[in-house]
CSV table of C-alpha atoms in Angstrom, one decimal:
chain,number,residue,atom,x,y,z
A,1,MET,CA,-26.1,40.4,8.9
A,2,SER,CA,-23.9,41.2,6.3
A,3,PRO,CA,-23.9,40.4,3.0
A,4,SER,CA,-20.7,38.9,2.6
A,5,THR,CA,-22.3,36.3,6.0
A,6,LYS,CA,-26.5,36.6,5.3
A,7,VAL,CA,-27.3,32.7,4.8
A,8,VAL,CA,-29.2,31.9,0.8
A,9,ASN,CA,-31.3,29.2,0.9
A,10,VAL,CA,-31.6,27.0,-2.1
A,11,LEU,CA,-34.9,27.0,-2.5
A,12,ASP,CA,-34.6,30.4,-3.5
A,13,PHE,CA,-33.4,29.6,-6.5
A,14,ILE,CA,-35.7,26.7,-8.5
A,15,PRO,CA,-38.3,26.8,-9.2
A,16,LYS,CA,-41.6,26.9,-7.2
A,17,PRO,CA,-43.5,23.9,-9.3
A,18,GLU,CA,-40.5,22.0,-8.7
A,19,GLN,CA,-39.8,22.4,-4.4
A,20,ALA,CA,-42.7,19.6,-3.5
A,21,ALA,CA,-40.8,17.2,-5.7
A,22,ILE,CA,-38.1,17.5,-4.4
A,23,ARG,CA,-38.7,18.2,-0.8
A,24,LYS,CA,-40.9,14.2,-1.3
A,25,GLY,CA,-38.1,13.0,-3.3
A,26,THR,CA,-39.5,11.8,-6.2
A,27,SER,CA,-37.7,15.3,-8.1
A,28,THR,CA,-36.1,14.2,-11.6
A,29,TYR,CA,-35.0,17.8,-12.2
A,30,ASP,CA,-31.5,18.4,-12.0
A,31,CYS,CA,-30.5,21.2,-9.5
A,32,THR,CA,-27.0,22.0,-10.4
A,33,ARG,CA,-27.9,25.4,-12.3
A,34,ASP,CA,-29.8,26.5,-9.5
A,35,ILE,CA,-27.8,25.9,-7.0
A,36,GLN,CA,-24.5,27.1,-8.0
A,37,SER,CA,-26.5,30.3,-8.7
A,38,ALA,CA,-26.5,30.5,-5.0
A,39,ILE,CA,-23.1,28.9,-4.2
A,40,ASN,CA,-22.5,32.3,-5.9
A,41,ALA,CA,-24.0,34.5,-4.4
A,42,GLY,CA,-23.4,33.9,-1.3
A,43,SER,CA,-20.9,32.6,1.6
A,44,ARG,CA,-23.2,29.8,3.6
A,45,VAL,CA,-25.5,28.5,1.7
A,46,TYR,CA,-28.2,26.6,3.5
A,47,ILE,CA,-30.1,23.6,1.7
A,48,PRO,CA,-33.2,22.5,3.0
A,49,ALA,CA,-34.4,18.7,3.8
A,50,GLY,CA,-34.7,17.1,0.3
A,51,ILE,CA,-33.5,15.3,-2.3
A,52,TYR,CA,-31.8,17.3,-5.3
A,53,PRO,CA,-30.6,16.0,-8.5
A,54,VAL,CA,-27.6,17.0,-8.8
A,55,THR,CA,-24.4,17.0,-11.7
A,56,GLN,CA,-20.8,19.5,-10.7
A,57,LEU,CA,-21.4,21.7,-8.0
A,58,ASN,CA,-18.8,23.7,-7.5
A,59,LEU,CA,-17.1,25.2,-4.5
A,60,LYS,CA,-15.5,28.3,-3.7
A,61,SER,CA,-13.2,30.0,-0.5
A,62,ASP,CA,-14.3,31.9,2.5
A,63,PHE,CA,-17.7,28.6,2.0
A,64,GLU,CA,-20.1,27.4,4.1
A,65,MET,CA,-22.4,24.8,2.6
A,66,TYR,CA,-24.9,23.5,4.9
A,67,GLY,CA,-28.4,20.6,5.5
A,68,ASP,CA,-31.0,19.3,8.0
A,69,GLY,CA,-28.6,16.1,8.0
A,70,ALA,CA,-28.9,12.9,6.3
A,71,THR,CA,-32.9,14.3,5.3
A,72,THR,CA,-30.8,17.1,2.9
A,73,GLU,CA,-29.8,14.4,0.3
A,74,LEU,CA,-27.7,15.6,-3.9
A,75,ARG,CA,-27.9,13.0,-5.5
A,76,ALA,CA,-26.7,11.9,-9.1
A,77,PHE,CA,-28.5,12.6,-11.3
A,78,ASP,CA,-27.6,10.3,-13.9
A,79,LYS,CA,-24.8,8.5,-14.7
A,80,SER,CA,-22.5,10.0,-17.6
A,81,LEU,CA,-19.6,11.8,-17.5
A,82,ALA,CA,-21.5,15.5,-16.0
A,83,CYS,CA,-22.2,13.3,-12.4
A,84,GLU,CA,-18.2,12.5,-12.7
A,85,PHE,CA,-17.5,15.0,-10.2
A,86,MET,CA,-20.4,15.8,-7.5
A,87,LEU,CA,-19.0,18.1,-5.2
A,88,VAL,CA,-15.2,19.7,-6.6
A,89,THR,CA,-12.6,22.8,-5.2
A,90,TYR,CA,-10.0,22.6,-8.4
A,91,ILE,CA,-10.1,20.0,-11.0
A,92,ARG,CA,-7.6,18.5,-13.5
A,93,ASP,CA,-4.9,21.7,-13.7
A,94,GLY,CA,-6.4,23.9,-11.4
A,95,GLY,CA,-4.7,26.2,-9.1
A,96,THR,CA,-0.8,25.3,-8.5
A,97,THR,CA,1.9,24.1,-7.5
A,98,ASN,CA,2.0,27.3,-4.0
A,99,PRO,CA,-0.4,25.5,-1.9
A,100,ALA,CA,-0.3,30.0,-0.7
A,101,ASP,CA,-2.6,30.1,-4.1
A,102,ASN,CA,-5.1,27.0,-2.9
A,103,MET,CA,-8.3,27.4,-2.4
A,104,ARG,CA,-9.3,27.7,1.3
A,105,ASN,CA,-11.7,28.1,4.1
A,106,ILE,CA,-14.6,25.9,3.3
A,107,HIS,CA,-16.8,23.7,5.5
A,108,LEU,CA,-19.6,21.5,4.9
A,109,HIS,CA,-21.7,19.2,6.9
A,110,ASP,CA,-24.8,18.3,7.8
A,111,PHE,CA,-25.5,16.8,4.6
A,112,LYS,CA,-25.4,13.8,2.0
A,113,LEU,CA,-24.3,13.1,-1.4
A,114,GLU,CA,-25.5,9.3,-3.1
A,115,GLY,CA,-23.7,8.0,-6.1
A,116,ARG,CA,-26.1,5.6,-7.0
A,117,VAL,CA,-23.1,2.7,-6.8
A,118,ASP,CA,-26.6,-0.2,-5.9
A,119,GLU,CA,-27.8,1.8,-10.0
A,120,PHE,CA,-24.9,2.7,-12.5
A,121,GLY,CA,-22.7,0.6,-11.2
A,122,TYR,CA,-18.4,0.7,-10.9
A,123,SER,CA,-16.6,3.4,-12.3
A,124,GLN,CA,-12.8,4.8,-10.5
A,125,TYR,CA,-12.8,8.2,-11.5
A,126,TYR,CA,-16.2,8.9,-9.9
A,127,TYR,CA,-16.1,10.9,-6.6
A,128,LEU,CA,-18.5,12.3,-4.5
A,129,LEU,CA,-16.1,14.5,-3.5
A,130,ALA,CA,-13.0,16.1,-4.9
A,131,VAL,CA,-11.1,17.9,-3.3
A,132,ASN,CA,-7.4,19.9,-4.9
A,133,ALA,CA,-5.3,22.7,-4.4
A,134,THR,CA,-7.1,22.8,-1.3
A,135,SER,CA,-6.4,24.7,2.4
A,136,ASP,CA,-8.6,24.4,5.3
A,137,LEU,CA,-11.2,22.5,5.2
A,138,THR,CA,-13.9,20.2,7.1
A,139,VAL,CA,-16.0,18.5,6.3
A,140,GLU,CA,-18.5,17.3,8.7
A,141,ARG,CA,-21.2,15.1,9.7
A,142,VAL,CA,-21.6,13.9,5.6
A,143,VAL,CA,-23.1,11.2,4.7
A,144,PHE,CA,-21.0,9.6,1.1
A,145,ARG,CA,-23.2,7.5,0.4
A,146,GLY,CA,-22.5,5.1,-2.5
A,147,PHE,CA,-20.0,6.0,-4.7
A,148,ARG,CA,-19.0,4.7,-8.2
A,149,GLY,CA,-15.5,5.3,-7.6
A,150,ASP,CA,-14.1,7.0,-4.4
A,151,GLY,CA,-16.9,9.0,-1.7
A,152,MET,CA,-14.1,11.5,-1.1
A,153,TYR,CA,-10.8,12.4,-3.1
A,154,VAL,CA,-8.5,14.7,-2.1
A,155,GLY,CA,-5.2,14.4,-4.8
A,156,SER,CA,-3.4,16.7,-7.0
A,157,GLY,CA,-5.4,17.7,-9.4
A,158,THR,CA,-7.3,15.3,-11.7
A,159,LEU,CA,-5.3,15.0,-14.5
A,160,LYS,CA,-2.0,12.7,-14.5
A,161,SER,CA,0.8,14.8,-14.0
A,162,THR,CA,-0.4,17.3,-12.3
A,163,GLU,CA,1.2,18.1,-9.1
A,164,ARG,CA,-1.0,20.7,-6.1
A,165,HIS,CA,-0.6,19.7,-2.7
A,166,ASN,CA,-3.8,20.2,-0.2
A,167,GLN,CA,-2.9,21.7,3.9
A,168,ARG,CA,-5.0,20.6,7.1
A,169,VAL,CA,-8.0,18.2,5.5
A,170,VAL,CA,-10.3,17.7,8.9
A,171,VAL,CA,-12.8,15.0,8.3
A,172,ARG,CA,-14.9,13.8,11.3
A,173,GLY,CA,-18.1,12.6,12.0
A,174,CYS,CA,-19.1,11.2,8.7
A,175,MET,CA,-19.9,8.2,7.5
A,176,PHE,CA,-18.9,5.9,4.4
A,177,ASP,CA,-21.4,4.0,3.1
A,178,GLY,CA,-20.1,1.7,0.0
A,179,VAL,CA,-23.7,-0.3,-0.1
A,180,VAL,CA,-23.0,-2.9,-2.5
A,181,ARG,CA,-18.6,-3.5,-2.3
A,182,ASP,CA,-19.2,-1.5,-5.7
A,183,ASN,CA,-16.7,1.0,-5.3
A,184,ARG,CA,-13.1,2.0,-4.4
A,185,ASN,CA,-12.1,3.7,-1.9
A,186,GLY,CA,-13.7,6.2,1.4
A,187,LEU,CA,-11.0,8.8,1.2
A,188,SER,CA,-8.8,8.8,-0.9
A,189,ILE,CA,-5.6,10.7,-0.2
A,190,ILE,CA,-2.9,11.2,-2.8
A,191,ASP,CA,-1.6,14.7,-0.8
A,192,CYS,CA,-2.5,16.2,2.0
A,193,ASP,CA,-0.2,18.2,5.1
A,194,HIS,CA,-1.8,18.0,7.8
A,195,LEU,CA,-4.6,15.8,8.0
A,196,LEU,CA,-7.7,14.7,11.1
A,197,VAL,CA,-10.0,11.8,10.3
A,198,ASP,CA,-12.4,11.8,13.8
A,199,ASP,CA,-15.3,9.7,15.0
A,200,CYS,CA,-15.6,8.5,11.1
A,201,ILE,CA,-17.1,5.2,9.9
A,202,PHE,CA,-16.8,2.8,6.6
A,203,GLN,CA,-17.8,0.5,5.7
A,204,ASN,CA,-19.4,-2.5,2.8
A,205,ILE,CA,-16.3,-0.7,0.3
A,206,GLY,CA,-14.3,-2.8,-2.0
A,207,ASN,CA,-13.8,-4.5,-5.0
A,208,ALA,CA,-13.5,-7.5,-5.5
A,209,GLN,CA,-11.8,-7.2,-9.1
A,210,LEU,CA,-8.8,-4.7,-8.4
A,211,SER,CA,-6.6,-5.8,-6.6
A,212,HIS,CA,-4.1,-3.4,-3.5
A,213,SER,CA,-5.0,-0.3,-2.3
A,214,VAL,CA,-8.9,-0.8,-2.1
A,215,GLY,CA,-10.8,-0.3,1.0
A,216,GLY,CA,-12.0,2.4,3.7
A,217,ILE,CA,-8.8,4.5,3.4
A,218,ASP,CA,-5.9,4.4,1.5
A,219,PHE,CA,-3.4,7.2,1.2
A,220,GLU,CA,-1.5,6.2,-2.5
A,221,PRO,CA,1.6,9.1,-3.6
A,222,ASP,CA,1.7,9.1,-7.1
A,223,HIS,CA,5.0,11.6,-7.0
A,224,ASP,CA,8.2,12.4,-5.3
A,225,TRP,CA,6.8,15.2,-4.7
A,226,SER,CA,3.5,14.1,-3.0
A,227,ILE,CA,2.8,14.5,0.4
A,228,TYR,CA,1.4,13.2,3.3
A,229,ARG,CA,2.4,13.5,7.0
A,230,ASP,CA,0.9,14.7,10.0
A,231,VAL,CA,-2.1,12.0,9.4
A,232,LEU,CA,-4.3,11.0,12.9
A,233,ILE,CA,-6.6,8.2,12.2
A,234,THR,CA,-9.0,8.4,15.4
A,235,ARG,CA,-12.3,7.0,17.1
A,236,CYS,CA,-13.2,5.2,13.2
A,237,LYS,CA,-15.1,1.9,12.8
A,238,PHE,CA,-13.9,-0.4,10.0
A,239,ILE,CA,-16.8,-2.1,9.5
A,240,ASP,CA,-17.0,-5.2,7.2
A,241,ILE,CA,-15.1,-4.7,4.5
A,242,SER,CA,-13.5,-7.6,3.1
A,243,SER,CA,-14.3,-8.2,-0.1
A,244,THR,CA,-9.8,-10.1,-1.6
A,245,ASN,CA,-7.4,-7.7,-1.6
A,246,THR,CA,-10.0,-4.6,0.8
A,247,ALA,CA,-8.1,-2.7,3.6
A,248,GLY,CA,-9.2,-0.5,6.4
A,249,ILE,CA,-6.4,1.2,5.7
A,250,THR,CA,-4.0,1.1,3.3
A,251,PHE,CA,-0.3,2.6,3.7
A,252,PHE,CA,1.6,2.9,0.4
A,253,ASN,CA,5.2,5.3,1.1
A,254,GLY,CA,7.0,4.2,-2.5
A,255,HIS,CA,7.4,7.8,-3.5
A,256,GLN,CA,8.8,8.8,-0.2
A,257,LYS,CA,11.6,11.2,-0.7
A,258,ASN,CA,13.0,12.9,2.0
A,259,ASP,CA,10.5,15.3,3.9
A,260,ASN,CA,7.6,14.2,1.9
A,261,ILE,CA,6.6,11.2,3.7
A,262,HIS,CA,5.8,10.4,7.6
A,263,ASN,CA,4.6,10.2,10.3
A,264,TRP,CA,0.6,7.9,11.0
A,265,VAL,CA,-0.5,7.7,13.9
A,266,VAL,CA,-3.8,5.3,14.1
A,267,VAL,CA,-5.8,6.0,17.3
A,268,ASP,CA,-8.6,4.3,19.3
A,269,CYS,CA,-10.0,2.8,16.3
A,270,GLN,CA,-12.4,-0.4,15.4
A,271,PHE,CA,-11.4,-2.6,13.1
A,272,GLU,CA,-14.1,-5.6,12.5
A,273,ASN,CA,-14.8,-8.4,9.6
A,274,CYS,CA,-11.7,-6.7,6.5
A,275,TYR,CA,-10.1,-8.3,4.7
A,276,TRP,CA,-6.8,-6.8,6.0
A,277,GLY,CA,-7.5,-4.0,9.0
A,278,ILE,CA,-4.4,-1.9,7.7
A,279,ASP,CA,-2.3,-3.2,5.2
A,280,THR,CA,1.4,-0.9,3.8
A,281,SER,CA,3.8,-1.1,0.9
A,282,ALA,CA,7.3,0.6,1.6
A,283,LYS,CA,10.5,0.4,0.0
A,284,ALA,CA,13.5,-1.5,0.9
A,285,LYS,CA,15.1,-0.1,3.6
A,286,THR,CA,17.9,0.3,6.1
A,287,VAL,CA,18.3,1.2,10.2
A,288,ASP,CA,19.8,5.0,8.0
A,289,SER,CA,16.2,5.3,5.9
A,290,THR,CA,13.7,7.4,6.2
A,291,PRO,CA,11.3,7.2,8.6
A,292,ASP,CA,8.1,6.7,7.7
A,293,PHE,CA,6.7,6.7,12.0
A,294,LEU,CA,3.3,4.5,11.6
A,295,THR,CA,2.6,4.5,15.1
A,296,VAL,CA,-0.8,1.7,16.3
A,297,LEU,CA,-2.1,2.5,19.5
A,298,ASN,CA,-6.1,1.2,21.2
A,299,CYS,CA,-7.0,0.4,17.8
A,300,ARG,CA,-9.3,-3.7,17.8
A,301,PHE,CA,-9.2,-5.9,15.4
A,302,TYR,CA,-12.1,-8.5,14.9
A,303,ASN,CA,-12.2,-11.3,12.8
A,304,SER,CA,-9.9,-10.0,9.5
A,305,VAL,CA,-9.8,-12.9,7.0
A,306,ARG,CA,-5.7,-12.5,6.4
A,307,TRP,CA,-4.0,-10.2,8.7
A,308,ASP,CA,-5.1,-7.3,11.2
A,309,ILE,CA,-2.1,-5.0,10.3
A,310,SER,CA,1.2,-5.0,7.5
A,311,VAL,CA,4.5,-3.4,9.3
A,312,GLY,CA,5.8,-4.9,6.6
A,313,GLY,CA,8.7,-2.6,5.3
A,314,LEU,CA,8.0,0.0,8.0
A,315,SER,CA,10.8,2.1,9.7
A,316,ARG,CA,9.7,2.3,13.1
A,317,ALA,CA,6.2,1.2,13.4
A,318,GLN,CA,4.9,0.6,16.7
A,319,VAL,CA,1.7,-1.3,17.9
A,320,SER,CA,1.2,-0.7,21.5
A,321,GLY,CA,-2.3,-1.8,23.3
A,322,CYS,CA,-4.1,-3.0,20.9
A,323,THR,CA,-6.9,-6.0,20.8
A,324,PHE,CA,-6.6,-8.6,17.7
A,325,ALA,CA,-9.3,-11.3,18.3
A,326,ARG,CA,-11.5,-13.7,16.2
A,327,THR,CA,-14.4,-15.1,17.1
A,328,PRO,CA,-15.6,-19.0,16.8
A,329,GLY,CA,-16.2,-19.8,13.5
A,330,SER,CA,-15.4,-16.0,11.2
A,331,GLY,CA,-13.2,-19.4,9.4
A,332,PRO,CA,-9.3,-19.2,9.8
A,333,GLY,CA,-7.4,-16.2,9.4
A,334,GLY,CA,-4.4,-14.9,8.9
A,335,ASP,CA,-1.1,-13.7,11.3
A,336,ALA,CA,-2.8,-10.9,12.9
A,337,ILE,CA,0.7,-8.4,13.1
A,338,ARG,CA,3.6,-9.9,9.3
A,339,LEU,CA,6.5,-8.2,9.7
A,340,GLY,CA,8.2,-8.1,6.8
A,341,ALA,CA,7.6,-8.6,3.1
A,342,ILE,CA,9.0,-9.4,-0.5
A,343,ALA,CA,7.7,-7.9,-3.5
A,344,SER,CA,8.4,-7.6,-6.9
A,345,LYS,CA,12.1,-10.2,-5.7
A,346,THR,CA,13.4,-8.4,-3.5
A,347,SER,CA,12.7,-8.6,0.1
A,348,ARG,CA,10.6,-5.3,2.6
A,349,ASN,CA,13.1,-6.0,6.5
A,350,ALA,CA,11.0,-4.2,9.4
A,351,VAL,CA,13.4,-1.5,10.6
A,352,LEU,CA,13.4,-0.9,14.1
A,353,PRO,CA,8.7,-2.0,14.7
A,354,VAL,CA,8.2,-2.0,18.4
A,355,ILE,CA,4.8,-3.8,19.3
A,356,THR,CA,4.2,-4.1,23.3
A,357,GLY,CA,1.6,-4.0,25.0
A,358,ASN,CA,-0.7,-6.1,23.7
A,359,GLN,CA,-3.5,-9.2,23.4
A,360,PHE,CA,-3.9,-11.6,20.4
A,361,GLN,CA,-6.7,-14.1,21.3
A,362,GLY,CA,-7.7,-16.4,19.2
A,363,ILE,CA,-5.8,-16.3,16.5
A,364,ARG,CA,-5.3,-18.7,13.5
A,365,PRO,CA,-2.3,-17.3,12.4
A,366,GLN,CA,-0.4,-18.9,8.7
A,367,MET,CA,2.8,-18.0,10.4
A,368,GLY,CA,2.3,-16.6,13.7
A,369,ALA,CA,0.1,-13.8,15.8
A,370,ILE,CA,3.0,-12.4,14.8
A,371,GLY,CA,4.5,-13.5,12.4
A,372,VAL,CA,8.5,-12.1,11.5
A,373,LEU,CA,8.6,-12.9,7.5
A,374,GLY,CA,11.9,-9.6,8.1
A,375,ALA,CA,13.1,-7.3,11.1
A,376,THR,CA,15.9,-5.7,12.5
A,377,GLY,CA,15.3,-4.2,15.2
A,378,LEU,CA,12.1,-5.9,17.4
A,379,VAL,CA,10.8,-5.0,19.9
A,380,CYS,CA,8.1,-7.3,21.0
A,381,ALA,CA,7.2,-7.1,25.3
A,382,GLY,CA,5.1,-7.0,27.9
A,383,ASN,CA,2.4,-8.7,25.2
A,384,THR,CA,-0.6,-10.9,26.4
A,385,PHE,CA,-0.9,-14.6,24.1
A,386,ILE,CA,-4.7,-16.5,24.8
A,387,ASP,CA,-6.1,-19.6,22.6
A,388,ILE,CA,-3.8,-19.4,20.3
A,389,TYR,CA,-4.2,-22.1,17.4
A,390,GLY,CA,-0.3,-22.3,16.2
A,391,SER,CA,2.7,-19.9,17.3
A,392,CYS,CA,2.7,-16.5,19.3
A,393,ILE,CA,5.9,-15.4,18.0
A,394,ALA,CA,7.1,-17.6,14.3
A,395,PHE,CA,10.0,-16.4,12.7
A,396,SER,CA,10.7,-17.4,8.6
A,397,GLN,CA,13.5,-19.1,7.8
A,398,ASP,CA,12.8,-18.9,4.5
A,399,SER,CA,15.0,-17.9,1.6
A,400,SER,CA,14.8,-14.3,-0.5
A,401,PRO,CA,15.2,-13.9,-4.6
A,402,ASP,CA,17.6,-11.1,-3.1
A,403,GLY,CA,19.1,-13.5,-0.4
A,404,GLN,CA,18.5,-10.4,1.5
A,405,ARG,CA,15.9,-10.8,3.3
A,406,LYS,CA,17.3,-11.5,7.8
A,407,ILE,CA,15.6,-11.1,11.2
A,408,ASP,CA,18.3,-9.5,14.0
A,409,SER,CA,18.5,-7.8,16.7
A,410,VAL,CA,15.4,-9.0,17.9
A,411,VAL,CA,14.0,-8.6,21.3
A,412,ILE,CA,11.1,-11.1,23.1
A,413,SER,CA,10.6,-10.2,26.5
A,414,GLY,CA,7.5,-9.6,29.3
A,415,ASN,CA,5.7,-11.6,27.3
A,416,VAL,CA,2.4,-13.9,28.2
A,417,ALA,CA,0.9,-17.1,26.8
A,418,LYS,CA,-1.9,-19.0,27.7
A,419,LEU,CA,-5.2,-21.1,27.2
A,420,SER,CA,-8.1,-21.2,28.5
A,421,SER,CA,-9.8,-23.6,30.3
A,422,VAL,CA,-11.7,-23.9,27.1
A,423,ALA,CA,-8.7,-24.4,24.8
A,424,MET,CA,-7.4,-26.4,27.2
A,425,SER,CA,-10.9,-29.1,26.9
A,426,LYS,CA,-10.4,-28.5,22.9
A,427,ALA,CA,-6.2,-28.6,22.8
A,428,VAL,CA,-5.9,-26.0,21.3
A,429,PRO,CA,-2.1,-26.3,19.6
A,430,MET,CA,-0.3,-23.6,21.0
A,431,THR,CA,3.3,-22.7,21.6
A,432,PHE,CA,5.4,-20.3,22.2
A,433,MET,CA,7.7,-19.9,18.8
A,434,SER,CA,8.6,-21.6,15.5
A,435,THR,CA,10.3,-21.2,12.5
A,436,ASN,CA,8.7,-21.1,9.3
A,437,GLU,CA,9.0,-22.3,5.5
A,438,ASP,CA,5.9,-21.3,2.8
A,439,MET,CA,4.1,-20.3,5.3
A,440,ARG,CA,3.5,-24.0,7.4
A,441,THR,CA,5.8,-24.6,11.0
A,442,THR,CA,9.5,-26.6,11.2
A,443,LYS,CA,11.7,-28.4,12.7
A,444,GLY,CA,14.0,-25.3,12.3
A,445,ASP,CA,17.3,-24.9,13.2
A,446,LEU,CA,17.4,-20.6,13.8
A,447,SER,CA,20.1,-18.1,15.4
A,448,LEU,CA,19.3,-14.4,16.2
A,449,GLN,CA,21.2,-12.8,16.0
A,450,LYS,CA,22.1,-9.8,18.6
A,451,SER,CA,19.0,-10.5,20.1
A,452,PHE,CA,17.9,-11.5,23.5
A,453,GLU,CA,14.9,-13.4,24.5
A,454,TYR,CA,14.2,-13.4,28.9
A,455,ASP,CA,11.1,-13.6,31.4
A,456,ASN,CA,9.0,-15.2,29.2
A,457,ASP,CA,5.7,-16.3,30.6
A,458,THR,CA,4.3,-19.6,29.0
A,459,ASN,CA,2.6,-20.9,31.1
A,460,GLY,CA,3.7,-24.8,31.0
A,461,LEU,CA,3.7,-24.2,27.0
A,462,HIS,CA,6.5,-25.1,24.5
A,463,LYS,CA,8.9,-22.8,23.8
A,464,THR,CA,9.4,-23.9,20.8
A,465,ALA,CA,7.3,-26.1,17.8
A,466,ALA,CA,8.3,-29.1,16.2
A,467,GLY,CA,11.4,-29.2,18.3
A,468,ALA,CA,12.7,-26.0,16.4
A,469,LEU,CA,15.9,-24.9,18.0
A,470,ILE,CA,15.5,-20.7,18.0
A,471,LYS,CA,18.6,-19.3,19.8
A,472,PHE,CA,19.2,-16.4,21.2
A,473,VAL,CA,22.5,-14.6,20.4
A,474,GLY,CA,23.5,-11.7,22.2
A,475,ALA,CA,25.3,-8.6,22.5
A,476,GLY,CA,28.9,-11.4,21.8
């Protein structure tokens, strides 16, 4: 084996009198300097089973670090500022604006990072892994536990106005456990071009004292030059992310400009007991605006506290082949899918959303299983609605401060709505469609321009609730 590929064992750098306590997990020795020496000495570093108290370790290009799984633990030495970042590539204004200068080719796998949030409490800017100006990073089978701020931060430096870009980051088979829901995010993305998150678990993450952008994965670019595009999140589980205003995944595109933010796919994921499953925020858009292309496929949403997916004002979002369900006794819940939003007195209408081939069961909506606050070009087809405690599809008639909220160019076709025999015996108040104001069903009179409704099987249910009149006015 050449010197460049020889495995370096960190125990060769740690004083022998300290090693027994490290193996037992009782050491109070600061291992930082010794492990950093091992990192500096080679390109492959092995950390045997044990608990290693550390402050900050600096990574490098063309580097691999690994352990014996969760029995190898790097633990925050204390709660001081020295422990703000446990593992780092670049921080502050390290690196440059040119990705060609990035730190690159780093593989981290098979160990545990412990932030001790249950002892030290919440602190926003404390990260277990801080990645900035980095390309071709793979993180596999790493346990991120007890992070005080973010578990893993993929950022643009750690100063407010630093422009840095990340490329081709893979996070696979990892566990993000917030332990006591007194943190920020499991995985926070400020800037990343091509991201794969595969087969990861996010659980017990949140902070009831904070507003939006808290939860499992948060995409929150800070500037118009920030990038997050070509994102694939697959086979992941989001469990018990249920503190107020927390989400399994949050997509924010307030800094979208030209080609910098688009193409996000969530497929084969499970969301269980989340406050929101997927939350979004967008600028007001039209059909001529840059599309977002959020695609949610074959996912399962169970017992969300509020909505499962907020499409908000995104352009060209698709939700297909998903299951949305509430179990008895799981609480009031909210809409499975919400289209449109009003924020800062500005209407955000969903643009060209597609909702097809989904199953909705036992939903107790605020508006409807699909709540349409504002949308243009909606296609809702081939969905199945079972035992909905209210309306399957609800159309808002609320006024908006800017007068720009609208619903038009809607196609509702090929859907099935039905009550099970159990629901029939309980007189579940299910209808196919309704009008709505202030989250309450009304006897509205609504004309939807350039819209069509046909071939829906309602199995004897009332077509509309409360005697509302909903007219679909076709192309003429």
